[in-house]
XYZ file of C-alpha atoms in Angstrom:
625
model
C 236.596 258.812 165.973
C 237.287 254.870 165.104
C 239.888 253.707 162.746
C 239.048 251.165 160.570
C 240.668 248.192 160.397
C 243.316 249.207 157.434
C 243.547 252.609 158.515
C 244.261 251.151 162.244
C 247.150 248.995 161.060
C 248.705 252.053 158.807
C 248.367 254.415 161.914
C 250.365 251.574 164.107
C 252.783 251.171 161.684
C 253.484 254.957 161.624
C 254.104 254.574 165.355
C 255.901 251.895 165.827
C 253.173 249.915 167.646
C 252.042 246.227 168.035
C 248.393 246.074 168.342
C 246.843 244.937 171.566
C 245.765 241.159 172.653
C 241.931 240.172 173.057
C 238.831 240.160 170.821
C 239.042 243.001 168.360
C 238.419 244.643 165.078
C 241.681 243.956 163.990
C 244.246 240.617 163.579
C 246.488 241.698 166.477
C 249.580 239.109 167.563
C 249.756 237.732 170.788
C 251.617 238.781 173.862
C 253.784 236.416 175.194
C 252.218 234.064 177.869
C 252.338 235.453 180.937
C 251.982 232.984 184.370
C 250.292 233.981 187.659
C 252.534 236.062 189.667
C 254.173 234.248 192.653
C 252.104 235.948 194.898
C 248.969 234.852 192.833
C 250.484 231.473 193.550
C 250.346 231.356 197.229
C 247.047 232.141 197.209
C 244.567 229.263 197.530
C 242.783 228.689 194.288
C 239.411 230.888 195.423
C 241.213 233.822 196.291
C 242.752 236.538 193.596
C 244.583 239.675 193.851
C 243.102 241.777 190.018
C 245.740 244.363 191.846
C 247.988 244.164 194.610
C 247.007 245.066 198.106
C 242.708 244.186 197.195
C 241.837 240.585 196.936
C 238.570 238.764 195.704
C 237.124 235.779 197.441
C 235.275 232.506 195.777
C 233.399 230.224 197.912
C 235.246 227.014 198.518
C 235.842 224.586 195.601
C 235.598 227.699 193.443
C 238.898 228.490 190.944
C 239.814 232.303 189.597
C 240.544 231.437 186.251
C 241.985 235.527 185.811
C 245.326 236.266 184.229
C 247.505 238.690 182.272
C 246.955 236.463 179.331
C 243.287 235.266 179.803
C 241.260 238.511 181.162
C 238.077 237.258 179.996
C 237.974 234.410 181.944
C 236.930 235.169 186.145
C 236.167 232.203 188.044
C 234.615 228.773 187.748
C 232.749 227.010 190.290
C 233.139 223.577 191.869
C 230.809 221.812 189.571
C 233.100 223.552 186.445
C 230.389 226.159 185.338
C 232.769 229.162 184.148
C 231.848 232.976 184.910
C 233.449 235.103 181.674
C 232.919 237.872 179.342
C 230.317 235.818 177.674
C 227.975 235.050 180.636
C 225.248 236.767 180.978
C 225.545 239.026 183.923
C 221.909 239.808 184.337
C 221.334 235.688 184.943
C 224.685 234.751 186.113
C 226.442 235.944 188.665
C 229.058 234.124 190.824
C 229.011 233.850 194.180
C 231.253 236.528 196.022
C 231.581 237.846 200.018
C 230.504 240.466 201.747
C 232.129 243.742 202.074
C 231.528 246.629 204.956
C 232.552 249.957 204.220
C 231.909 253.571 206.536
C 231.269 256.717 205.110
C 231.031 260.284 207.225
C 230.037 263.217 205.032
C 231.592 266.183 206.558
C 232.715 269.522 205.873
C 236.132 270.797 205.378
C 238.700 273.273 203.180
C 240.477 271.925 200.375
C 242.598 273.550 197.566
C 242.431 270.548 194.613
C 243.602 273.433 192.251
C 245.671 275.405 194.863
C 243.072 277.683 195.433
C 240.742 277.174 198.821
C 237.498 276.404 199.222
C 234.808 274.924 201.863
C 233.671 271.528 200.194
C 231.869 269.107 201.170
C 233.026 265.729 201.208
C 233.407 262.216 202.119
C 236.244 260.824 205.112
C 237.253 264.256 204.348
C 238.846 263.983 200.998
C 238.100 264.616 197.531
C 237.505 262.506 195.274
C 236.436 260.464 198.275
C 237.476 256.898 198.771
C 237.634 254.488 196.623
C 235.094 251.675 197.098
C 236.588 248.799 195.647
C 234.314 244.948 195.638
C 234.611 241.791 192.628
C 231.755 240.772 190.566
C 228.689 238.899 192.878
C 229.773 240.481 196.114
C 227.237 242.097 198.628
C 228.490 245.167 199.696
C 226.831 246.944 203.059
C 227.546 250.558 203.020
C 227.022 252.934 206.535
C 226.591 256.410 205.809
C 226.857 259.242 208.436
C 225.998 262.467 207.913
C 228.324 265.347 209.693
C 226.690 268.224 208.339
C 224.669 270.358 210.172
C 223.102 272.618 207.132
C 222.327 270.043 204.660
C 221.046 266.745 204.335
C 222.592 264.181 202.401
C 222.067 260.598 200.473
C 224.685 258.798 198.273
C 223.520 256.762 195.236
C 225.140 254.037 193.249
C 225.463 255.340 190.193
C 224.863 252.804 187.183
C 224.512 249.724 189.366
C 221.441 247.989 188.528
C 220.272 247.195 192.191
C 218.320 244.429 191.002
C 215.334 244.226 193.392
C 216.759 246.562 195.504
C 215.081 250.002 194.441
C 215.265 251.269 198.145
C 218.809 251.216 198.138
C 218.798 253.582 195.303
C 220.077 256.575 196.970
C 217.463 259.325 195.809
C 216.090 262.071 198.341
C 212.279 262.692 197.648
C 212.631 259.448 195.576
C 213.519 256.089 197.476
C 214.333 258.352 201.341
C 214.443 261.534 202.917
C 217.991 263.026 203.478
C 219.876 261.593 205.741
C 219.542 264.275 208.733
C 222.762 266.007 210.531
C 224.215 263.220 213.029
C 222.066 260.163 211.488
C 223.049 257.029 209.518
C 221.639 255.568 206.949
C 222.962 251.459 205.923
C 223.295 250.532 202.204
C 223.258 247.114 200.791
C 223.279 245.422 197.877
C 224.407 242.887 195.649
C 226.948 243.388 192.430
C 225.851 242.017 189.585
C 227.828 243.918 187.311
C 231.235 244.575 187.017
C 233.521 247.756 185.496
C 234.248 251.325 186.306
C 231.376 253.498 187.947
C 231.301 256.588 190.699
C 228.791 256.900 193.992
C 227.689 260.210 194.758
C 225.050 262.568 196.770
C 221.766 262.872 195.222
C 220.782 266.496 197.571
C 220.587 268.781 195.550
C 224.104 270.074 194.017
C 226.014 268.700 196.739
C 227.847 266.244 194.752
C 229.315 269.689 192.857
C 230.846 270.513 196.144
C 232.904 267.321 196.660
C 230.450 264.629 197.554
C 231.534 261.811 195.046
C 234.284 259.094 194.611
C 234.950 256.094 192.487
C 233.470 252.673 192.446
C 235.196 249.544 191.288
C 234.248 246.073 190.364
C 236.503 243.518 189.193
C 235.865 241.413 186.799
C 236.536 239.560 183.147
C 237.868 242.099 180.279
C 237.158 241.460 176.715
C 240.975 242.405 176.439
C 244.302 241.646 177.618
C 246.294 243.695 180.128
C 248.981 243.624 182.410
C 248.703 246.317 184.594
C 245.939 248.826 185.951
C 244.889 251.757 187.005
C 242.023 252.448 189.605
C 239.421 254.881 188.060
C 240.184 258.554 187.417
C 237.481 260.722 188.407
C 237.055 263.909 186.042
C 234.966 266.712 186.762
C 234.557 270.360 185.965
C 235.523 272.367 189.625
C 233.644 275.714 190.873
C 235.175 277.904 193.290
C 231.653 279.262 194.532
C 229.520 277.146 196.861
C 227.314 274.491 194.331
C 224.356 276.147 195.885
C 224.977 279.555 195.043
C 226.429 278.294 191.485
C 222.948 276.722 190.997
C 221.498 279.758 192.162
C 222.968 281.639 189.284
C 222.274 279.363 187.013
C 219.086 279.449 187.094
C 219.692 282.566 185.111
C 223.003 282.278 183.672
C 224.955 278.968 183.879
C 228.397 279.398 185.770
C 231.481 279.074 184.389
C 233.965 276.458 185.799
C 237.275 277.398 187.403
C 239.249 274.224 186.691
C 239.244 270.907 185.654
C 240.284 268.410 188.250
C 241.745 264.736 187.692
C 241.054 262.905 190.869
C 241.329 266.053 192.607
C 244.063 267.106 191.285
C 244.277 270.433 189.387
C 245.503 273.967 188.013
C 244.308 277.731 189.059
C 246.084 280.684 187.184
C 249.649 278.814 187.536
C 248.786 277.506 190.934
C 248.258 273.312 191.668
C 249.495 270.772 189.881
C 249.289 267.818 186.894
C 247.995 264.659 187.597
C 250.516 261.761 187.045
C 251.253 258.820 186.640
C 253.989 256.490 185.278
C 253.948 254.147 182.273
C 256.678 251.114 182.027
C 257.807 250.123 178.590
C 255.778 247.523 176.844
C 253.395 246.639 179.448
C 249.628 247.396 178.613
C 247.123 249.536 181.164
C 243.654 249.228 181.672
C 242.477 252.530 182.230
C 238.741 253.429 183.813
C 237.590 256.941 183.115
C 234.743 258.768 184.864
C 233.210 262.058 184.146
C 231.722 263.121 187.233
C 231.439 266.759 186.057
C 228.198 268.694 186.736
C 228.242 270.238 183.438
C 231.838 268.783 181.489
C 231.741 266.787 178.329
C 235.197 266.006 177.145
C 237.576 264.275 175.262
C 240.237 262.050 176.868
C 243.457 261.291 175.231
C 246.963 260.734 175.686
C 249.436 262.072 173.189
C 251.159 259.006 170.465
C 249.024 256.842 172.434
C 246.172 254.746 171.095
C 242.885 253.712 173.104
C 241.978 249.841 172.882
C 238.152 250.723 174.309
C 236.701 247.278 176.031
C 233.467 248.672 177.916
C 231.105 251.382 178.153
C 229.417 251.856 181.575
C 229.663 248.793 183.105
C 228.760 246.410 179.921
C 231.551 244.738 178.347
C 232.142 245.954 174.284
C 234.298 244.192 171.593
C 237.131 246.664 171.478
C 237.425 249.113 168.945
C 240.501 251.660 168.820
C 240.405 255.812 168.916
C 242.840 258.250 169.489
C 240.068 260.660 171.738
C 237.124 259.635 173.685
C 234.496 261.491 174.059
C 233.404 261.126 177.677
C 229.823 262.861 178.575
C 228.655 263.476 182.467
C 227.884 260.078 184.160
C 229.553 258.037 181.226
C 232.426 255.771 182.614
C 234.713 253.799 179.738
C 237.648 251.336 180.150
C 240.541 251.781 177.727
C 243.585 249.466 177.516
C 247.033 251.696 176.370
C 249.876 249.962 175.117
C 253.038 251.736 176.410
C 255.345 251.231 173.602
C 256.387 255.232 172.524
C 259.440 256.441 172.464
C 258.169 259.778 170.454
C 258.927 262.031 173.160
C 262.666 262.975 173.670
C 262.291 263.513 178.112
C 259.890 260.218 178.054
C 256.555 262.670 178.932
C 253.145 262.633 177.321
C 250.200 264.560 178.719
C 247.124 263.728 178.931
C 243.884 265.716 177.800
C 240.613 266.041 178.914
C 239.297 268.796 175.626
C 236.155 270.416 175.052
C 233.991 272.025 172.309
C 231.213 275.133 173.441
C 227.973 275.743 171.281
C 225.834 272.774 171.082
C 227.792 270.209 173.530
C 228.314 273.034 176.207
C 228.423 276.630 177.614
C 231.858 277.412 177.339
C 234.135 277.943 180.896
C 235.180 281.476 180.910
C 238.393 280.895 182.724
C 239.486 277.992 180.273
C 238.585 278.953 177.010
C 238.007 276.635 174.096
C 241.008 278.673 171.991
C 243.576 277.841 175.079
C 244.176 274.134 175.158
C 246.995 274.768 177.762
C 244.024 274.298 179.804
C 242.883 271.048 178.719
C 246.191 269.829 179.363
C 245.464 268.090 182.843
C 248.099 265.250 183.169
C 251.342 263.506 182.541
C 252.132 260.316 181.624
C 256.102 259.640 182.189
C 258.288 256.739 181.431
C 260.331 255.098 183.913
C 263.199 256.408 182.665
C 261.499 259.898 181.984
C 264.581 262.849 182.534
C 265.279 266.244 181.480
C 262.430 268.615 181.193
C 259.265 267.611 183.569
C 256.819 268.967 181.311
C 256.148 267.083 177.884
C 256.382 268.550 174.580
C 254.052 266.361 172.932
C 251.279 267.416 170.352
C 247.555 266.581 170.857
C 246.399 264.183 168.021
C 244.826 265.375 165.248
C 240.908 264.249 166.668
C 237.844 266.213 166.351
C 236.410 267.242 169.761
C 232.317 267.185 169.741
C 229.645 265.454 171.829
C 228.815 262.557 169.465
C 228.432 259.100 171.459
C 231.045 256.290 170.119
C 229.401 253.201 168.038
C 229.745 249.928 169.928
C 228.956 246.545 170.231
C 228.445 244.910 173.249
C 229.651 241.055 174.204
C 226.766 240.001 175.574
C 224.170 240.969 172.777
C 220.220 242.072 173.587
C 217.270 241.175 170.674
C 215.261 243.613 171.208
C 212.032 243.164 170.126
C 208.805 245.510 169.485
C 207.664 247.785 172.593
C 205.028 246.567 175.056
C 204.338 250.163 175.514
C 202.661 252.629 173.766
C 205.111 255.039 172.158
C 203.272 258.222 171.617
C 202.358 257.966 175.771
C 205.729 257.387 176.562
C 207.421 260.322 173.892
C 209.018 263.473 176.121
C 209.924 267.050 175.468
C 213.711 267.952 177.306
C 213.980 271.907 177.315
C 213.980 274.796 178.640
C 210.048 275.714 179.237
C 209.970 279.691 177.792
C 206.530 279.940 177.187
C 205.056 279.030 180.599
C 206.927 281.627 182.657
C 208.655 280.945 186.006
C 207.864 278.345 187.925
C 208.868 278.078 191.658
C 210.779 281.843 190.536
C 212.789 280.573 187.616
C 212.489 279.240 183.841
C 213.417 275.726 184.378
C 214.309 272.863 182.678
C 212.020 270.292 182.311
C 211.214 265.961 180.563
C 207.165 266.324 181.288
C 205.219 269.240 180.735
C 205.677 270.306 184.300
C 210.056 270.707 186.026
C 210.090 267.710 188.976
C 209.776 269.546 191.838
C 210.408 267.421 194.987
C 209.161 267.050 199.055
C 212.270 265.583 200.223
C 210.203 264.691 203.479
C 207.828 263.049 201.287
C 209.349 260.255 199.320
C 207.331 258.194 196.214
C 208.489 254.832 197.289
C 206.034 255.814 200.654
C 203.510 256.362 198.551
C 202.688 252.742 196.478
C 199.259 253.087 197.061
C 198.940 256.438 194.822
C 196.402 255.907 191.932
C 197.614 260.006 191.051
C 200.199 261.922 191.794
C 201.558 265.609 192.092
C 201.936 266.856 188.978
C 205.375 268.271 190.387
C 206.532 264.901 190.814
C 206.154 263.499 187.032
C 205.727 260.505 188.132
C 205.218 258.301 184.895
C 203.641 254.881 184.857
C 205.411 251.722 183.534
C 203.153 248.879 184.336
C 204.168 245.330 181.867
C 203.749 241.881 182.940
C 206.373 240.786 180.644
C 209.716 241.423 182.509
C 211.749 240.104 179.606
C 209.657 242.218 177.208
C 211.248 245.840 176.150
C 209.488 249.247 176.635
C 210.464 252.267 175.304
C 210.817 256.424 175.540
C 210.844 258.603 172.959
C 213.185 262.338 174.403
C 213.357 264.821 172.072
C 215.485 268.221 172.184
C 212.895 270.908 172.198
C 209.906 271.220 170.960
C 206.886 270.376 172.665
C 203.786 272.470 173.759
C 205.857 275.099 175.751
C 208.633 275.911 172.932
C 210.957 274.250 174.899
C 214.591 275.292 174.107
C 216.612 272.242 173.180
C 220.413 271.366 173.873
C 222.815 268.592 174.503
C 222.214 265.974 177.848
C 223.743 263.034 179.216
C 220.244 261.301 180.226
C 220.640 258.626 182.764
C 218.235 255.913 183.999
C 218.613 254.537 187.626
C 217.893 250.479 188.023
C 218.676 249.365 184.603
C 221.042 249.328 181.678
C 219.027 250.912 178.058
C 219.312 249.762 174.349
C 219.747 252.971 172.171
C 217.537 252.388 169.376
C 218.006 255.726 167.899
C 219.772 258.802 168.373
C 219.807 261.410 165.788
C 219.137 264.785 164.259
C 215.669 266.118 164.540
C 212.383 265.140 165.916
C 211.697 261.093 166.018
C 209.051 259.704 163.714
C 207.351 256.441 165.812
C 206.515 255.395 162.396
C 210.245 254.916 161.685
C 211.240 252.670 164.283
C 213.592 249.999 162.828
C 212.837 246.337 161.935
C 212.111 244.026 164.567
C 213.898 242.329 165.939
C 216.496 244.692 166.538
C 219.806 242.732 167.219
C 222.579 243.802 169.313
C 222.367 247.449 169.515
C 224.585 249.945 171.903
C 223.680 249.711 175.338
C 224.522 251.342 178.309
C 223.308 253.570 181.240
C 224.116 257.262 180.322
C 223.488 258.326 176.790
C 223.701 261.654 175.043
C 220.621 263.599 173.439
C 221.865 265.153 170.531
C 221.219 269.037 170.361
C 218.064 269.502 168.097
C 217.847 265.972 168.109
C 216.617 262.505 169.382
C 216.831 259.911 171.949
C 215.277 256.347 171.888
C 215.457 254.146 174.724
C 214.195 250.678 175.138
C 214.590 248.533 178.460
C 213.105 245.568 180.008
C 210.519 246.233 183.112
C 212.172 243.422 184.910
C 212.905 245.418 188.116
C 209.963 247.091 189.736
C 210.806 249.939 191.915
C 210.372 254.365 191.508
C 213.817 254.897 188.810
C 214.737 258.101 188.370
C 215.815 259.406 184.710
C 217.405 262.711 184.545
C 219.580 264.817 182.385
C 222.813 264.452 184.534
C 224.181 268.095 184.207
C 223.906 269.127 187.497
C 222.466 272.936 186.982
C 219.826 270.842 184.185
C 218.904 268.220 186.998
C 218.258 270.885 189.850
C 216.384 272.708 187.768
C 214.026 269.750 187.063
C 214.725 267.768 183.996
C 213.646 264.734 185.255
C 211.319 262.565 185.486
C 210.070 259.048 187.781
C 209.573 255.961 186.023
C 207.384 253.979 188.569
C 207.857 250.797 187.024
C 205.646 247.230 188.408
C 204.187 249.471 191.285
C 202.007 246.575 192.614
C 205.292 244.567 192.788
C 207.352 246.853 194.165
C 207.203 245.829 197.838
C 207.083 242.320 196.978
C 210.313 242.622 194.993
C 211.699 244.914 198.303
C 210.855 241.748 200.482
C 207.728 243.123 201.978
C 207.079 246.626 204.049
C 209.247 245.776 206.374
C 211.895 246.789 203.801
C 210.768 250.706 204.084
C 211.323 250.728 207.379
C 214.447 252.597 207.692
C 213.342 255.180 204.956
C 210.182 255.960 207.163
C 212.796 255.768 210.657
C 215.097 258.498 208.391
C 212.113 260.312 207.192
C 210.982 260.810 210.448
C 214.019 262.201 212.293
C 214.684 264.521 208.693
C 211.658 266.248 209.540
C 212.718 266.699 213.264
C 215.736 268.365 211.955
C 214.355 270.693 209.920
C 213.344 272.647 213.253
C 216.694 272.859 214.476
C 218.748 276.338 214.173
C 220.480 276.830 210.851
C 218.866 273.181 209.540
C 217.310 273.651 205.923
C 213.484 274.855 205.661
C 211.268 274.181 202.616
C 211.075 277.826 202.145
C 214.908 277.852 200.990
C 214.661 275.358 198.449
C 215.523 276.796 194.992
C 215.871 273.052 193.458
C 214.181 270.143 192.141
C 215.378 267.958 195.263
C 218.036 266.072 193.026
């Protein structure tokens, strides 16, 4: 929940706090003025250190204008133009380097939670590592893949890979797998900045270990002296993610523990994550849920969230004491460290949950047992005595309910180019057409997505139809600053879909949320146009029962996935393609030329199929992603 802006400044009185600097709901004081560090000093003017140890780089002539005290300035050029909260990051974008980074997916045995298992995994760790780039830079990414049984791709989850659809990262979507001993390159340009995760589109290999963090630096509607890189938290099965999704395709599986970058508890075994706070400076925090099917609520005992984006757009903070946090959703939250509540200087942290409409509930950590939802602690520099806290949780109600926001840089979004009733989908479980490909899936069109991985769409432009399997959807505007827009309901349908909760996600653009509510959506009760400044983002929940309306501009042709990101809900096929510009598509890649190394991996993934142990169609139990 939100405090209001009197009920805010009663809570911080209670506690003893001073509210936080930047653009906010609330009349906060300012921080005293903090200069440049001396080793932000030394640095020529087009060079910055956001952290120590990572540094951005300007072209020549170009000034980082980035502080303690200013965070929502970045960097002007030589002419004086300034990059900031305010610009408009789909126009403007500063000029940045390049970056090269090598990834090996392998196999190996971990124990996040003390308890072993075969994972797979990038550079052989989980999380894997952190790729870390500033607003505008180009970032080339070589993928190898080490495993023998599986293929593998990684997308970039959230980034808008603006003309740059092939990069997207999606087996039987944009490539084939990447095949056991070949490479596949990555590159693109960032033209966002903020808090987001890469991860394996095959299948449910990201649920065995295949995913990390992504960072880019950049302005921060908010002030903040310190930070954190991202936090990666994700619901952790014991089982093999294949044979997980095999059972769920009758019975979803129940999680064994909840892991904070990798770090977690088994039945007394593993550990906390941690991490230290220092009196009176303030933290920006990045949180990601990259759960396969984990919707929680992060907080941090006596501590107060200052939230300043959503995804990767920029908000005008608001304050909470929980976030809810749904599958794909990343936020960045500033925390004051001011408490002195706790006698042995410890807090923990909590990452809660509700079952019944938001989720199936995990067997081994029950709902009734919040010991279990206890996954950090936060300690003081001059923490002593007892190492566990013996803080309370706050008093918030844990649901599935996406926050209320308002982003810095505002959309008008005006009427739909599209027609709504063509574009309106059904998410549910399909109970009245039987089994298809031997299981009741899940499903967006009237038929699950059911994928070739040898047989990519983006190969295909010159389709006028398409297997059904494929629900491949049409989006063909000529306006690309115009809106279109889909209508997903929960349920209904002409199958009797079963409803739920699900984080839906749409690859290759950021979405307005123009409503998302209880029951079925009326077209005829769209709201007034324009519609100024709503929510926006890249993962947003379907309420249970309920609605979801999306409207985004068809200003990047390419094949864009958009999927329901639980992973057992995704394999089973709720998901569809928007194939959005198709007779621009190539033009936009930079001609066929640009599919060349999709039809080079295409060609040595089918090779590999015929190799001893390799993966055959007839295994496939899966929707591809």
């Amino acid at each position: 929940m939100g405090f209001s802006r009197r009920s805010l400044a009663s809570f911080l009185a209670l506690l003893g706090a001073t509210p936080f600097v930047g653009a906010s709901p609330v009349a906060s004081a300012s921080l005293p003025r903090t200069e440049i560090a001396p080793r932000q000093a030394s640095l020529p003017p087009n060079e910055f250190e956001p952290r120590p140890g990572f540094k951005c780089k300007a072209p020549e002539g170009w000034q980082f204008c980035n502080a303690a005290d200013k965070r929502e300035c970045w960097v002007r050029d030589k002419n004086g133009k300034e990059y900031n909260i305010k610009s408009d990051y789909e126009d403007e974008v500063p000029e940045g380097t390049s970056r090269e980074y090598s990834l090996e997916v392998t196999e190996a045995t971990i124990s996040p939670d003390g308890y072993p298992k075969l994972a797979q995994l990038i550079n052989g760790i989980y999380p894997g590592p952190l790729i870390e780039a500033c607003w505008g830079d180009t970032v080339t990414v070589k993928v190898k893949n080490l495993n023998r049984n599986n293929g593998t791709t990684i997308h970039w989850h959230g980034l808008r890979m603006f003309g740059e659809n092939h990069m997207d990262g999606v087996n039987g979507v944009t490539q084939c797998p990447i095949a056991d001993q070949d490479e596949f390159t990555y590159k693109f340009r960032l033209r966002q900045y903020g808090p987001t995760w890469y991860h394996s589109h095959y299948s449910s290999q990201y649920s065995d270990g295949v995913a990390a963090p992504f960072l880019v630096h950049g302005p921060s509607s908010a002030n903040y002296t310190d930070q954190w890189t991202p936090i990666i938290v994700a619901d952790w099965y014991h089982d093999n993610a294949y044979k997980a999704f095999h059972g769920a395709l009758t019975v979803p599986p129940s999680a064994d523990s909840i892991l904070v970058n990798g770090t977690g508890r088994f039945e007394g075994k593993g550990s906390y994550f941690t991490q230290t706070f220092e009196h009176d400076k303030t933290y920006l925090i990045r949180i990601v849920n990259g759960g396969t099917d984990f919707h929680f609520h992060f907080s941090i005992d006596n501590h107060v969230l200052q939230v300043v984006s959503a995804d990767m757009v920029p908000i005008t903070p608001f304050y909470t004491n929980s976030l809810s946090v749904g599958i794909g959703q990343r936020y960045s939250v500033i925390v004051h460290a001011n408490q002195t509540a706790a006698a042995n200087g410890r807090y923990w942290m909590r990452t809660e949950y509700t079952a019944g409409t938001c989720q199936n509930e995990f067997k081994k950590l029950p709902v009734s047992d919040a010991t279990n939802q206890r996954v950090g602690i936060i300690s003081y520099k001059d923490a002593s005595g007892d190492p566990l806290p013996t803080t309370n949780r706050w008093p918030a109600q844990v649901g599935c309910t996406d926050v209320l926001f308002e982003p810095v840089v505002g959309w008008t979004v005006t009427k739909p180019q599209n027609d709504l009733l063509k574009n309106a989908y059904s998410a549910g479980l399909d109970s009245k057409a039987g089994k298809v490909h031997g299981a009741v899936r899940w499903e967006l069109t009237e038929t699950p997505m059911w994928l070739n991985f040898s047989d990519p769409t983006i190969l295909h432009l010159d389709n006028s139809t398409w297997n059904p399997e494929y629900a491949v959807e049409p989006y063909n505007f000529n306006d690309p600053d115009g809106f279109v827009y889909m209508i997903i309901n929960s349920g209904g349908g002409t199958n009797n879909k079963f409803g739920g909760t699900h984080p839906i996600h749409l690859h290759g653009h950021d979405f307005a949320i123009i409503s998302q509510n209880s029951g079925r959506f009326d077209p005829a009760k769209l709201p007034a146009f324009p519609i100024k400044n709503p929510p926006r983002r890249d993962v947003a929940m379907l309420p249970a029962n309920g609605h979801l309306v999306i409207a985004f501009k068809s200003d990047n042709p390419g094949v864009w996935l958009i999927h329901c990101h639980i992973g057992w809900h995704a394999g089973s096929g709720l998901a569809l393609q928007v194939i959005e510009g198709k007779d621009k598509i190539l033009q936009n890649l930079g001609g066929a030329t640009s599919l060349d190394q999709a039809k080079g991996g295409c060609n040595k993934w089918s090779a590999s199929m015929g190799l001893p142990g390799a993966f055959q169609y007839a295994d496939q139990e899966d929707s591809g992603i």
